[in-house]
Tab-separated table of C-alpha atoms in Angstrom:
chain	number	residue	atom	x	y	z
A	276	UNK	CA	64.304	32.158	78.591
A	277	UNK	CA	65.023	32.723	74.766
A	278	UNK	CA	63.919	28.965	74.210
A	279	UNK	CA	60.719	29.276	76.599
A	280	UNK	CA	59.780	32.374	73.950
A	281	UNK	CA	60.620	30.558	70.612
A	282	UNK	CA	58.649	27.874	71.455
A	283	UNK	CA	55.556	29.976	73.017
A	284	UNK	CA	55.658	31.514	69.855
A	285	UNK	CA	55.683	28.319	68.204
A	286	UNK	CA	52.609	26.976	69.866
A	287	UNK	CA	50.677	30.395	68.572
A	288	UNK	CA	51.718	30.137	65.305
A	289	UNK	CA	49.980	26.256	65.502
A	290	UNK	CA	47.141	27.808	67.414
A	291	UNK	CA	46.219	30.302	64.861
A	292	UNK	CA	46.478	27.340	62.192
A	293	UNK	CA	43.698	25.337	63.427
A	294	UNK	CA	40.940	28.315	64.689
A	295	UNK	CA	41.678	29.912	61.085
A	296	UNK	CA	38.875	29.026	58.695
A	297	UNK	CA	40.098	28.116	55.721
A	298	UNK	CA	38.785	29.290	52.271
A	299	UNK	CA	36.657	26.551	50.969
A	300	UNK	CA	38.391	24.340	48.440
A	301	UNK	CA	36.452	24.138	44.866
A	302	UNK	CA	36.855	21.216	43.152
A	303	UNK	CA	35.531	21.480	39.644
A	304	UNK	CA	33.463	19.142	37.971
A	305	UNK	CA	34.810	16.226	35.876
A	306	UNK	CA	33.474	15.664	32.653
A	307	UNK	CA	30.683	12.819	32.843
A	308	UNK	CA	32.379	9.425	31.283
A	309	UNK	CA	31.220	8.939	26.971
A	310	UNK	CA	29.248	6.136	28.215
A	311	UNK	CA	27.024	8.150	30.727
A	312	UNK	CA	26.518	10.954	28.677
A	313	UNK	CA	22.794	11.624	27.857
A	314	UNK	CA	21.804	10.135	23.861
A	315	UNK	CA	21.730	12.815	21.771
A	316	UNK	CA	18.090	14.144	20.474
A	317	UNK	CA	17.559	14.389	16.729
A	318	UNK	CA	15.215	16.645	16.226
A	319	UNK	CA	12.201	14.660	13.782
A	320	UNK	CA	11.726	16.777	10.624
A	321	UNK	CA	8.432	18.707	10.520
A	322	UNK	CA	5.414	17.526	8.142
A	323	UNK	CA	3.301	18.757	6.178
A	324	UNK	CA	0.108	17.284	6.746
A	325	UNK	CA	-1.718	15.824	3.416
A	326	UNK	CA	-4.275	17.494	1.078
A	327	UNK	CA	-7.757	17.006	2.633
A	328	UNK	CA	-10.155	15.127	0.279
A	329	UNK	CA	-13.567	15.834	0.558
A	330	UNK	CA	-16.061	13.701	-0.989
A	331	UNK	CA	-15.175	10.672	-0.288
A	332	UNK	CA	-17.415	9.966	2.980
A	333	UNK	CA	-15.596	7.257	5.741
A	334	UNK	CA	-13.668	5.994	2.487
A	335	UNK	CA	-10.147	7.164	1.652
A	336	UNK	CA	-8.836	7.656	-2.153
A	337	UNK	CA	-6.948	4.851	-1.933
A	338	UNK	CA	-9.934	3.006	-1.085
A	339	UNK	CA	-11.780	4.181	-3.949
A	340	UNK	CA	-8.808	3.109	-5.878
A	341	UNK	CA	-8.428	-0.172	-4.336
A	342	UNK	CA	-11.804	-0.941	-5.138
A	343	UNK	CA	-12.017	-0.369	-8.334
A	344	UNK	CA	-8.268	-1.986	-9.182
A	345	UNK	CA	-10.380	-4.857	-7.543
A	346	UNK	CA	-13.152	-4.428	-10.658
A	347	UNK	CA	-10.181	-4.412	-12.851
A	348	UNK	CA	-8.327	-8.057	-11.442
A	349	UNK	CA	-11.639	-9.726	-12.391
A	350	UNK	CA	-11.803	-8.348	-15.353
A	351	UNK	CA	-7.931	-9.682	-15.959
A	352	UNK	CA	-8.846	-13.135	-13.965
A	353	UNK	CA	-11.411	-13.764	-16.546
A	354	UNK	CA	-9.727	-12.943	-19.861
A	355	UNK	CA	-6.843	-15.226	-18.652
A	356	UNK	CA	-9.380	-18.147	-17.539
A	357	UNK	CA	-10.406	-16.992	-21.354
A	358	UNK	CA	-7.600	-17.787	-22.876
A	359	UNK	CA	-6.787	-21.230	-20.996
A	360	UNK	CA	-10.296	-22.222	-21.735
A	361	UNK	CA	-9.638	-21.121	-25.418
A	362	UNK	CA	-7.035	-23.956	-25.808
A	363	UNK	CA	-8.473	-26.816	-23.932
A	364	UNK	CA	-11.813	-26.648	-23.487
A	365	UNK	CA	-13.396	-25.143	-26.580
A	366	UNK	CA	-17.241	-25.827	-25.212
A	367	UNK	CA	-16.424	-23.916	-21.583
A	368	UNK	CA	-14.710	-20.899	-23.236
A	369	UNK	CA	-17.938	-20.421	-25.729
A	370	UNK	CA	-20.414	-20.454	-22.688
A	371	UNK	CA	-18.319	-18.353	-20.691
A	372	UNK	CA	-18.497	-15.903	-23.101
A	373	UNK	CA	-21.659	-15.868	-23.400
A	374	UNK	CA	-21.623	-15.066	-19.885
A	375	UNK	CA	-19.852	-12.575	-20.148
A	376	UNK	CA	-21.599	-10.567	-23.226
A	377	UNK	CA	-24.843	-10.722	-20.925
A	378	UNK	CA	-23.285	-9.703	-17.687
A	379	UNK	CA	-21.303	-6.464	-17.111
A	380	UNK	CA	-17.420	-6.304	-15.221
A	381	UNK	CA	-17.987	-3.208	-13.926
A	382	UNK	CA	-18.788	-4.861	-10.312
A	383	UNK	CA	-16.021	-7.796	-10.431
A	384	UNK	CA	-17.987	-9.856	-7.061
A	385	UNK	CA	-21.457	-9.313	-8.606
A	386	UNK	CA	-20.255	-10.724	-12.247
A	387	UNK	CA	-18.018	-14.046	-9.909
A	388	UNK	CA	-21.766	-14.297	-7.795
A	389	UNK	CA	-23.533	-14.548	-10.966
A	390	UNK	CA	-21.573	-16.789	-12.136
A	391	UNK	CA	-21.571	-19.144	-9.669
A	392	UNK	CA	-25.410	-19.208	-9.791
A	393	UNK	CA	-24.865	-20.174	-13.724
A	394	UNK	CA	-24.924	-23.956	-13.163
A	395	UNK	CA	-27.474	-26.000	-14.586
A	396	UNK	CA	-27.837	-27.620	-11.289
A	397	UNK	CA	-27.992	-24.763	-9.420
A	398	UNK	CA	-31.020	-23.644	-12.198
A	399	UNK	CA	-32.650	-27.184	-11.306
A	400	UNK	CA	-32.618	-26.692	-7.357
A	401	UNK	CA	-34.489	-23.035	-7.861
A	402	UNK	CA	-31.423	-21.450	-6.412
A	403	UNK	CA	-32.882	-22.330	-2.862
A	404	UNK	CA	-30.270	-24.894	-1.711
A	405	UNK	CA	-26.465	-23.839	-2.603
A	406	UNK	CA	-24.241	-26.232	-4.543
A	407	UNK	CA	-22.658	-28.343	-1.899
A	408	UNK	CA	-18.309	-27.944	-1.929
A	409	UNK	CA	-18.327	-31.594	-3.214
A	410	UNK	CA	-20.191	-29.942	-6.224
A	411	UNK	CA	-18.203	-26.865	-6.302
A	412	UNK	CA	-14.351	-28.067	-5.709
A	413	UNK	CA	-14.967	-31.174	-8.824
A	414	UNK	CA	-11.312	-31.701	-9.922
A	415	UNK	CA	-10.167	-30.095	-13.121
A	416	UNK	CA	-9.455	-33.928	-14.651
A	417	UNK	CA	-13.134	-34.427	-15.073
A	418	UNK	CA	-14.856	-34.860	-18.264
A	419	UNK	CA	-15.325	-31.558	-20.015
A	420	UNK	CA	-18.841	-31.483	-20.116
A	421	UNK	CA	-18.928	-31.656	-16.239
A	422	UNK	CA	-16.410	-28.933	-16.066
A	423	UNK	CA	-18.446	-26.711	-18.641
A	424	UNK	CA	-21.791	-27.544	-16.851
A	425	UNK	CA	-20.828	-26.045	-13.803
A	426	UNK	CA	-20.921	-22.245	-13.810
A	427	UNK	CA	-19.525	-22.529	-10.279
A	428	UNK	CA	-15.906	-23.499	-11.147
A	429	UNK	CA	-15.206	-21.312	-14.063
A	430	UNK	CA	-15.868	-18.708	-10.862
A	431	UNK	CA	-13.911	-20.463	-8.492
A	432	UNK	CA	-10.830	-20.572	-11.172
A	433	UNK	CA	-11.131	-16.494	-11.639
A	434	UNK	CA	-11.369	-15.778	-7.696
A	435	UNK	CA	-7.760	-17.983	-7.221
A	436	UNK	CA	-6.710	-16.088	-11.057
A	437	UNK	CA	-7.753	-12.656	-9.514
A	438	UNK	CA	-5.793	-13.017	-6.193
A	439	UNK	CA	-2.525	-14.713	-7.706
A	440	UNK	CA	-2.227	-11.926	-10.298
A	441	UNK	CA	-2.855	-9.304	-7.372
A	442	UNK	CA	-0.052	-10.738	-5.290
A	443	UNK	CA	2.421	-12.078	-7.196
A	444	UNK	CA	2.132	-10.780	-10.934
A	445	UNK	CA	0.900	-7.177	-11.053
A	446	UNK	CA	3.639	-4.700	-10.824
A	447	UNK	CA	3.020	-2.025	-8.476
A	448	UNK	CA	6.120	-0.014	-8.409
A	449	UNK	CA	5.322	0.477	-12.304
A	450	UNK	CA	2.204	1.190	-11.221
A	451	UNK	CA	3.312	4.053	-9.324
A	452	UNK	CA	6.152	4.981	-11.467
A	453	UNK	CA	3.952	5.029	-15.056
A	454	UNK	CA	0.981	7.210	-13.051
A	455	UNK	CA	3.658	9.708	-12.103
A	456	UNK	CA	4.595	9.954	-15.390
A	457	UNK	CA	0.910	9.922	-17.398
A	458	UNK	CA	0.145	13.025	-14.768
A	459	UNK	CA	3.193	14.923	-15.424
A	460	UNK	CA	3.177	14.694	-18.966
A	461	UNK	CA	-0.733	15.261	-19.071
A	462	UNK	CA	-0.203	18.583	-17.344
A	463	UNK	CA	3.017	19.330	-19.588
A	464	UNK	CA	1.063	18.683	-22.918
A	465	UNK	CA	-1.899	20.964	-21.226
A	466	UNK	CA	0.206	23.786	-20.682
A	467	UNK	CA	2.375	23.552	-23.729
A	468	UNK	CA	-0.744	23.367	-25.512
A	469	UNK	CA	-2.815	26.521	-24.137
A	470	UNK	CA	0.949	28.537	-24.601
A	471	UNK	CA	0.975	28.322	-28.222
A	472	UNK	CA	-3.061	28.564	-28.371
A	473	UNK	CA	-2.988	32.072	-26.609
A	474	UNK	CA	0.942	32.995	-28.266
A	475	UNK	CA	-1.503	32.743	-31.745
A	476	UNK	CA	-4.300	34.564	-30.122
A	477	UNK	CA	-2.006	37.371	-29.663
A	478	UNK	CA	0.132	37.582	-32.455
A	479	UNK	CA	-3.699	37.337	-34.872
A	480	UNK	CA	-4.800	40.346	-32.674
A	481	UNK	CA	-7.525	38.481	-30.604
């Protein structure tokens, strides 16, 4: 009898095992692997937007400075033609500067259209048929008179001068760097200047 009881017992103690819910097992969260985590966000600075210009119509500043560094590579195209002229081609460089004491550099493709127009032979045809690119392109070996003649190539040699000194010779981190440095000593010399001008003011008894 004593062993029927232990293991009736027994069987209860399984019994209340299996219809006892358990507590729900937790299982916490392992950290996600380095290579899945999210990329980090950097947050992009914040910018001040630039000064508004007004004035200047569709146009930007640097536009209007663009433009008129343009002016100023013709002007520098033509006193280097000037100078190669000078030493080569004494009859050229005198009629080219004629040219240029008649016509102004202020508009750098008005004075190179002008110019063009400047050949005898274009005179001849009544500037109603252009000079053909035979004409225009004659090789820089030819006689000097042809050369000096032709109004056309003394152009053509400032347009190439104009955009070879743009690209490859002007030096525009100078440029940038010498502007900086006219504006802040400009406004330094200003102010210094209107100090000691009202310092006297005072000290006279103005």
């Amino acid at each position: 009898m004593a062993s029927t009881s232990t293991s009736s017992s027994t069987l209860l103690s399984l019994s209340n095992l299996f219809f006892i819910s358990p507590t729900p097992i937790r299982f916490k969260a392992s950290p996600s692997l380095p290579w899945k985590q999210k990329p980090h966000r950097r947050r992009t600075p914040l910018r001040c937007q630039k000064m508004y210009v007004p004035g200047f119509g569709e146009a930007s500043p640097e536009a209007k400075a663009g433009k008129n560094l343009h002016n100023f590579f013709t002007y520098v195209a033509v006193r280097i033609v000037l100078a190669q002229l000078e030493s080569y081609n004494p009859e050229a460089y005198r009629e080219l500067m004629e040219f240029v004491e008649r016509n102004s550099l202020n508009d750098g493709d008005e004075f190179c259209a002008n110019l063009m127009r400047e050949s005898s032979r274009h005179k001849g045809l009544g500037g109603a048929t252009l000079l053909s690119l035979r004409d225009i392109f004659v090789p820089i070996t030819s006689s000097p008179g042809a050369i000096s003649s032709l109004g056309a190539i003394d152009a053509l040699r400032i347009l190439e001068v104009r955009s070879a000194y743009c690209k490859n010779d002007f030096e525009w981190d100078n440029l940038k760097r010498l502007a900086s440095k006219i504006v802040d000593e400009s406004n330094t010399r200003l102010m210094r200047d209107y100090v000691l001008e009202t310092s006297h003011d005072v000290e006279n008894g103005k």
